[in-house]
Amino acid sequence: VVVALAATESRPDLATLAAIGAAPATRKRIVVAQAGTIVVIGTILGVLTGLVLAAALVLFKGNELTQVNPLWTIEVPWLVIAAMAVALPTRAVGAAWLATSSRLASPAAWPGEHQLHHVTSLQHAGPAPM
């Protein structure tokens, strides 16, 4: 969702890049880099949060019990975490690459922009004749 929102908000910036002559591949690389950055940061924060919450649960349950229970230990599935840390960013970057069009839609086709363009064109038209 965050990647989609960021891509939507960057449309005017991509249009500006196209207007000054940036190649479609350059615009695609920007979108892919943005998606990759968001997903890598999200993956790192998600893994760290999960590990901290798991440790807190084990410590809480360990202190709650009167006897030490060997079942309450932390076993980190490093292979699964490593696979997800590689797979999630790779899929997100691939999806961003495939979803980003080489050609941009005209600004009139952007949602919400039509009303803004209509209002500004009315302002430039001057006062209505009486």
PDB file of C-alpha atoms in Angstrom:
ATOM      1  CA  VAL A   1       0.000   0.000   0.000  1.00  0.00           C
ATOM      2  CA  VAL A   2       2.798   2.396   0.877  1.00  0.00           C
ATOM      3  CA  VAL A   3       4.566   1.688  -2.409  1.00  0.00           C
ATOM      4  CA  ALA A   4       1.357   2.303  -4.362  1.00  0.00           C
ATOM      5  CA  LEU A   5       0.722   5.585  -2.531  1.00  0.00           C
ATOM      6  CA  ALA A   6       4.293   6.714  -3.098  1.00  0.00           C
ATOM      7  CA  ALA A   7       4.014   5.869  -6.788  1.00  0.00           C
ATOM      8  CA  THR A   8       0.775   7.822  -7.059  1.00  0.00           C
ATOM      9  CA  GLU A   9       2.259  10.844  -5.326  1.00  0.00           C
ATOM     10  CA  SER A  10       5.355  10.788  -7.528  1.00  0.00           C
ATOM     11  CA  ARG A  11       3.412  11.072 -10.810  1.00  0.00           C
ATOM     12  CA  PRO A  12       3.886  14.840 -11.104  1.00  0.00           C
ATOM     13  CA  ASP A  13       7.604  14.428 -10.414  1.00  0.00           C
ATOM     14  CA  LEU A  14       7.864  11.770 -13.104  1.00  0.00           C
ATOM     15  CA  ALA A  15       5.990  14.057 -15.494  1.00  0.00           C
ATOM     16  CA  THR A  16       8.487  16.823 -14.749  1.00  0.00           C
ATOM     17  CA  LEU A  17      11.367  14.444 -15.422  1.00  0.00           C
ATOM     18  CA  ALA A  18       9.751  13.455 -18.723  1.00  0.00           C
ATOM     19  CA  ALA A  19       9.277  17.115 -19.625  1.00  0.00           C
ATOM     20  CA  ILE A  20      12.957  17.886 -19.135  1.00  0.00           C
ATOM     21  CA  GLY A  21      13.955  14.876 -21.215  1.00  0.00           C
ATOM     22  CA  ALA A  22      14.604  12.033 -18.773  1.00  0.00           C
ATOM     23  CA  ALA A  23      14.518   8.640 -20.447  1.00  0.00           C
ATOM     24  CA  PRO A  24      11.713   6.212 -19.564  1.00  0.00           C
ATOM     25  CA  ALA A  25      14.300   3.826 -18.119  1.00  0.00           C
ATOM     26  CA  THR A  26      15.477   6.548 -15.728  1.00  0.00           C
ATOM     27  CA  ARG A  27      11.947   7.159 -14.502  1.00  0.00           C
ATOM     28  CA  LYS A  28      11.449   3.416 -14.047  1.00  0.00           C
ATOM     29  CA  ARG A  29      14.679   3.129 -12.062  1.00  0.00           C
ATOM     30  CA  ILE A  30      13.516   5.908  -9.729  1.00  0.00           C
ATOM     31  CA  VAL A  31      10.222   4.135  -9.022  1.00  0.00           C
ATOM     32  CA  VAL A  32      11.987   0.799  -8.506  1.00  0.00           C
ATOM     33  CA  ALA A  33      14.566   2.351  -6.160  1.00  0.00           C
ATOM     34  CA  GLN A  34      11.791   4.005  -4.178  1.00  0.00           C
ATOM     35  CA  ALA A  35       9.864   0.728  -3.879  1.00  0.00           C
ATOM     36  CA  GLY A  36      13.024  -1.179  -2.938  1.00  0.00           C
ATOM     37  CA  THR A  37      13.932   1.317  -0.240  1.00  0.00           C
ATOM     38  CA  ILE A  38      10.466   1.227   1.315  1.00  0.00           C
ATOM     39  CA  VAL A  39      10.308  -2.575   1.303  1.00  0.00           C
ATOM     40  CA  VAL A  40      13.837  -3.099   2.637  1.00  0.00           C
ATOM     41  CA  ILE A  41      13.224  -0.693   5.521  1.00  0.00           C
ATOM     42  CA  GLY A  42       9.850  -2.329   6.215  1.00  0.00           C
ATOM     43  CA  THR A  43      11.370  -5.818   6.167  1.00  0.00           C
ATOM     44  CA  ILE A  44      14.164  -4.854   8.564  1.00  0.00           C
ATOM     45  CA  LEU A  45      11.748  -3.150  10.957  1.00  0.00           C
ATOM     46  CA  GLY A  46       9.336  -6.094  10.759  1.00  0.00           C
ATOM     47  CA  VAL A  47      12.022  -8.684  11.538  1.00  0.00           C
ATOM     48  CA  LEU A  48      13.424  -6.637  14.425  1.00  0.00           C
ATOM     49  CA  THR A  49       9.958  -6.012  15.870  1.00  0.00           C
ATOM     50  CA  GLY A  50       9.100  -9.710  15.644  1.00  0.00           C
ATOM     51  CA  LEU A  51      12.308 -10.727  17.376  1.00  0.00           C
ATOM     52  CA  VAL A  52      11.833  -8.186  20.169  1.00  0.00           C
ATOM     53  CA  LEU A  53       8.208  -9.235  20.726  1.00  0.00           C
ATOM     54  CA  ALA A  54       9.170 -12.925  20.746  1.00  0.00           C
ATOM     55  CA  ALA A  55      11.924 -12.265  23.303  1.00  0.00           C
ATOM     56  CA  ALA A  56       9.535 -10.242  25.462  1.00  0.00           C
ATOM     57  CA  LEU A  57       6.946 -13.033  25.369  1.00  0.00           C
ATOM     58  CA  VAL A  58       9.515 -15.678  26.310  1.00  0.00           C
ATOM     59  CA  LEU A  59      10.857 -13.547  29.171  1.00  0.00           C
ATOM     60  CA  PHE A  60       7.351 -12.770  30.416  1.00  0.00           C
ATOM     61  CA  LYS A  61       6.258 -16.407  30.333  1.00  0.00           C
ATOM     62  CA  GLY A  62       9.585 -17.532  31.825  1.00  0.00           C
ATOM     63  CA  ASN A  63       9.168 -15.196  34.810  1.00  0.00           C
ATOM     64  CA  GLU A  64       5.509 -16.113  35.216  1.00  0.00           C
ATOM     65  CA  LEU A  65       6.202 -19.806  35.708  1.00  0.00           C
ATOM     66  CA  THR A  66       7.497 -21.093  39.041  1.00  0.00           C
ATOM     67  CA  GLN A  67       9.597 -23.731  37.326  1.00  0.00           C
ATOM     68  CA  VAL A  68      11.787 -23.223  34.297  1.00  0.00           C
ATOM     69  CA  ASN A  69      10.008 -24.638  31.275  1.00  0.00           C
ATOM     70  CA  PRO A  70      12.451 -25.692  28.530  1.00  0.00           C
ATOM     71  CA  LEU A  71       9.701 -25.230  25.916  1.00  0.00           C
ATOM     72  CA  TRP A  72       9.799 -21.460  26.434  1.00  0.00           C
ATOM     73  CA  THR A  73      12.927 -20.663  24.484  1.00  0.00           C
ATOM     74  CA  ILE A  74      13.559 -18.525  21.450  1.00  0.00           C
ATOM     75  CA  GLU A  75      14.343 -20.470  18.318  1.00  0.00           C
ATOM     76  CA  VAL A  76      14.854 -18.025  15.507  1.00  0.00           C
ATOM     77  CA  PRO A  77      14.146 -19.523  12.063  1.00  0.00           C
ATOM     78  CA  TRP A  78      17.070 -17.758  10.398  1.00  0.00           C
ATOM     79  CA  LEU A  79      16.616 -19.559   7.086  1.00  0.00           C
ATOM     80  CA  VAL A  80      12.958 -18.487   6.804  1.00  0.00           C
ATOM     81  CA  ILE A  81      13.819 -14.922   7.833  1.00  0.00           C
ATOM     82  CA  ALA A  82      16.663 -14.777   5.307  1.00  0.00           C
ATOM     83  CA  ALA A  83      14.430 -16.164   2.552  1.00  0.00           C
ATOM     84  CA  MET A  84      11.723 -13.596   3.309  1.00  0.00           C
ATOM     85  CA  ALA A  85      14.270 -10.777   3.582  1.00  0.00           C
ATOM     86  CA  VAL A  86      15.357 -11.599   0.035  1.00  0.00           C
ATOM     87  CA  ALA A  87      11.997 -12.618  -1.467  1.00  0.00           C
ATOM     88  CA  LEU A  88       9.876  -9.672  -0.282  1.00  0.00           C
ATOM     89  CA  PRO A  89      12.082  -6.866  -1.630  1.00  0.00           C
ATOM     90  CA  THR A  90      12.717  -8.812  -4.829  1.00  0.00           C
ATOM     91  CA  ARG A  91       8.993  -9.283  -5.455  1.00  0.00           C
ATOM     92  CA  ALA A  92       8.199  -5.658  -4.607  1.00  0.00           C
ATOM     93  CA  VAL A  93      10.926  -4.326  -6.893  1.00  0.00           C
ATOM     94  CA  GLY A  94       9.812  -6.676  -9.671  1.00  0.00           C
ATOM     95  CA  ALA A  95       6.180  -5.614  -9.261  1.00  0.00           C
ATOM     96  CA  ALA A  96       7.182  -1.947  -9.314  1.00  0.00           C
ATOM     97  CA  TRP A  97       9.225  -2.522 -12.460  1.00  0.00           C
ATOM     98  CA  LEU A  98       6.330  -4.268 -14.196  1.00  0.00           C
ATOM     99  CA  ALA A  99       3.690  -1.828 -12.981  1.00  0.00           C
ATOM    100  CA  THR A 100       5.568   1.307 -14.005  1.00  0.00           C
ATOM    101  CA  SER A 101       4.651   2.339 -17.495  1.00  0.00           C
ATOM    102  CA  SER A 102       7.278   3.749 -19.802  1.00  0.00           C
ATOM    103  CA  ARG A 103       4.800   6.338 -20.971  1.00  0.00           C
ATOM    104  CA  LEU A 104       3.028   8.716 -18.630  1.00  0.00           C
ATOM    105  CA  ALA A 105      -0.655   9.485 -18.750  1.00  0.00           C
ATOM    106  CA  SER A 106      -1.582  13.049 -19.531  1.00  0.00           C
ATOM    107  CA  PRO A 107      -2.170  15.238 -16.467  1.00  0.00           C
ATOM    108  CA  ALA A 108      -5.843  15.566 -17.419  1.00  0.00           C
ATOM    109  CA  ALA A 109      -6.224  11.818 -16.844  1.00  0.00           C
ATOM    110  CA  TRP A 110      -4.933  11.946 -13.244  1.00  0.00           C
ATOM    111  CA  PRO A 111      -7.630  11.538 -10.602  1.00  0.00           C
ATOM    112  CA  GLY A 112      -8.578  14.810  -8.972  1.00  0.00           C
ATOM    113  CA  GLU A 113      -6.389  16.860 -11.292  1.00  0.00           C
ATOM    114  CA  HIS A 114      -9.184  17.560 -13.779  1.00  0.00           C
ATOM    115  CA  GLN A 115     -11.104  19.663 -11.277  1.00  0.00           C
ATOM    116  CA  LEU A 116      -7.976  21.600 -10.347  1.00  0.00           C
ATOM    117  CA  HIS A 117      -7.173  22.279 -14.011  1.00  0.00           C
ATOM    118  CA  HIS A 118     -10.762  23.386 -14.605  1.00  0.00           C
ATOM    119  CA  VAL A 119     -10.645  25.811 -11.664  1.00  0.00           C
ATOM    120  CA  THR A 120      -7.341  27.336 -12.738  1.00  0.00           C
ATOM    121  CA  SER A 121      -8.552  27.735 -16.311  1.00  0.00           C
ATOM    122  CA  LEU A 122     -11.615  29.597 -15.026  1.00  0.00           C
ATOM    123  CA  GLN A 123      -9.425  31.890 -12.948  1.00  0.00           C
ATOM    124  CA  HIS A 124      -7.369  32.810 -16.016  1.00  0.00           C
ATOM    125  CA  ALA A 125     -10.468  33.498 -18.083  1.00  0.00           C
ATOM    126  CA  GLY A 126     -11.225  36.663 -16.136  1.00  0.00           C
ATOM    127  CA  PRO A 127     -14.539  37.954 -14.844  1.00  0.00           C
ATOM    128  CA  ALA A 128     -17.713  36.811 -16.485  1.00  0.00           C
ATOM    129  CA  PRO A 129     -19.377  39.333 -18.811  1.00  0.00           C
ATOM    130  CA  MET A 130     -22.514  40.976 -17.469  1.00  0.00           C
TER     131      MET A 130
END
